[in-house]
XYZ file of C-alpha atoms in Angstrom:
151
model
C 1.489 10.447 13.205
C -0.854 7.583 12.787
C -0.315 4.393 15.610
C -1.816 0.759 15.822
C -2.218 -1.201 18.621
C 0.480 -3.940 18.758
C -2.213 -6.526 18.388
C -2.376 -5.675 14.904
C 0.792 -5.203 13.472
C 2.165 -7.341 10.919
C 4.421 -9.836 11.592
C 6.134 -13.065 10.487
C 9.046 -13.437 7.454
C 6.160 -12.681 4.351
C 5.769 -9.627 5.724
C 9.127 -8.562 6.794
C 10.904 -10.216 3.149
C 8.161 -8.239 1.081
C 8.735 -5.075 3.103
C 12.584 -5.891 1.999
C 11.429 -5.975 -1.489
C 9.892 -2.866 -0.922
C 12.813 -0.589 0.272
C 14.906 -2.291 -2.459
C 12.230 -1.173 -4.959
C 12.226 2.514 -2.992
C 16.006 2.375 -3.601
C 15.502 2.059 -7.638
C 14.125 5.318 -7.831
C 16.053 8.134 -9.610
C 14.402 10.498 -11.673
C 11.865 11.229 -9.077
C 13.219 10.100 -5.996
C 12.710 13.325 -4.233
C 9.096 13.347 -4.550
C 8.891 9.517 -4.165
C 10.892 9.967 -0.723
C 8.453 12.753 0.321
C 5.437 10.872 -0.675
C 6.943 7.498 1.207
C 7.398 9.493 4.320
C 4.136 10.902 4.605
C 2.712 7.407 3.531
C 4.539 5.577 6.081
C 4.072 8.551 9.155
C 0.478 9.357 8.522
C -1.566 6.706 6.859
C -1.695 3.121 7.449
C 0.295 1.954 4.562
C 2.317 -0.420 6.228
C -0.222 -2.293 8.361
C -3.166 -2.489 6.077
C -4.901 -5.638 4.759
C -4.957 -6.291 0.539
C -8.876 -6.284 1.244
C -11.799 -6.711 4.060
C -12.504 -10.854 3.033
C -10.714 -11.921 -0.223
C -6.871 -11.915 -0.849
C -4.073 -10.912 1.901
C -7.084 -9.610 4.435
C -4.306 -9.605 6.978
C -2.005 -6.918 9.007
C 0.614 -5.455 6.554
C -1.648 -7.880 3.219
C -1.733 -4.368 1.174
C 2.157 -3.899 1.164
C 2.900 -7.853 0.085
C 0.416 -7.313 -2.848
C 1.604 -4.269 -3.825
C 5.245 -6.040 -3.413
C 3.804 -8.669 -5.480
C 2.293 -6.546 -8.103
C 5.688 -4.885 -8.506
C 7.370 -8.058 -9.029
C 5.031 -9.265 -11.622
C 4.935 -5.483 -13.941
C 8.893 -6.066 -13.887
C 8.621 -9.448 -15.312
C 6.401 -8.747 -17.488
C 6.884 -5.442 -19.413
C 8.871 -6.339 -21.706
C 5.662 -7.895 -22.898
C 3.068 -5.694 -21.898
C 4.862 -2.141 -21.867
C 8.469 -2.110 -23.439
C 8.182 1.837 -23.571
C 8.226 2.282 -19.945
C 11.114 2.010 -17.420
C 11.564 0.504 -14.294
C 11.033 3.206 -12.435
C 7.533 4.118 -14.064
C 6.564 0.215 -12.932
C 7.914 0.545 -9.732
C 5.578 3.367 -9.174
C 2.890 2.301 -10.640
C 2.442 -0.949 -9.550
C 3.721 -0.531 -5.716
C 1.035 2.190 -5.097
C -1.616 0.831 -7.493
C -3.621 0.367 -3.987
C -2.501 2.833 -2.516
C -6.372 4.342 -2.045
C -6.862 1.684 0.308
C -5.247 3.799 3.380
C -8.017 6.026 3.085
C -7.261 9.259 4.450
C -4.287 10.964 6.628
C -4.867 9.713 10.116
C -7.856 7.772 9.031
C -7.219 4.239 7.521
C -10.183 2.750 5.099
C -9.967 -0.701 6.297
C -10.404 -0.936 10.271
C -10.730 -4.130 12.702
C -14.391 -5.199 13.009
C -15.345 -4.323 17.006
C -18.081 -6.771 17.025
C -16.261 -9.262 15.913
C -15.761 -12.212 18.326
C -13.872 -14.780 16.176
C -10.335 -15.740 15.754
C -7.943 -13.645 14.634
C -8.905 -10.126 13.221
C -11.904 -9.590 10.661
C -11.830 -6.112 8.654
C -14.196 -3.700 8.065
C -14.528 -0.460 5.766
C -14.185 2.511 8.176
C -17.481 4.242 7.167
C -15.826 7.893 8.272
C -13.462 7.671 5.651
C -14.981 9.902 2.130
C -16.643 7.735 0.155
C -14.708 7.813 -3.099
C -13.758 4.368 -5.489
C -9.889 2.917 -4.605
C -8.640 3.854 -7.969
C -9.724 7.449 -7.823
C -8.738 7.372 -4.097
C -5.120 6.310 -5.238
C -4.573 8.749 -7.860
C -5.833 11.717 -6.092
C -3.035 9.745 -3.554
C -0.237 9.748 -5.829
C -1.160 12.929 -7.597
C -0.253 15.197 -4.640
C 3.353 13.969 -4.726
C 4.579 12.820 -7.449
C 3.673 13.692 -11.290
C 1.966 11.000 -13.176
């Protein structure tokens, strides 16, 4: 089981409303909710999933910033597929778009994005963890998914 110091886990009411969002999301899963539970569990347990930043310097580089984008990605494929994707159902979205980023963990035990040591600043800079496999996020997220649920 992965841990982070207490220093560095998210906090405040985004965080805790999109990781609300989230469960509901988790809880609109039928057709493959087995292998969507089993994925979420190991997600949760072993990787960083629910601490990481959305990046190392742009958008949500904060504790828990990769699970409010994903949140927010989710919300936006719902609104518009109708549009984009009529074919597909909710639950293909859901999937889809909460795990999009899902490469950004890294690896079991072994999160991509770590806090900087040197840094000396306020609050927490980020850092890619250069032990982590090199490997693009995309790539990274379907090899991810892949193991655990079909695509």
């Amino acid at each position: 089981m992965i841990t982070i110091d207490e220093k560095y886990k998210p906090t405040g009411e985004r965080y805790e409303t999109a990781l609300a969002k989230y469960r509901e999301f988790l809880d609109r899963i039928e057709n493959r909710a087995e292998q969507v539970k089993k994925f979420v569990q190991w997600l949760e347990n072993e990787t960083s999933w629910l601490w990481s930043p959305a990046s190392t310097r742009f958008h949500l580089n904060i504790p828990g910033g990769l699970l409010i984008h994903s949140v927010g990605v989710t919300e936006t494929l719902l609104k518009i597929r109708d549009t984009l994707a009529p074919p597909y159902s909710d639950e293909s979205c859901i999937i889809v778009a909460l795990f999009h980023d899902v490469g950004k963990v890294g690896e079991e035990n072994n999160p991509y994005y770590i806090p900087d040591p040197h840094y000396k600043g306020e609050g927490i800079k980020y850092v890619s963890n250069p032990e982590v496999t090199a490997m693009g996020i995309a790539v990274r997220s379907l090899y991810i998914v892949g193991q655990f649920i079909p695509l």
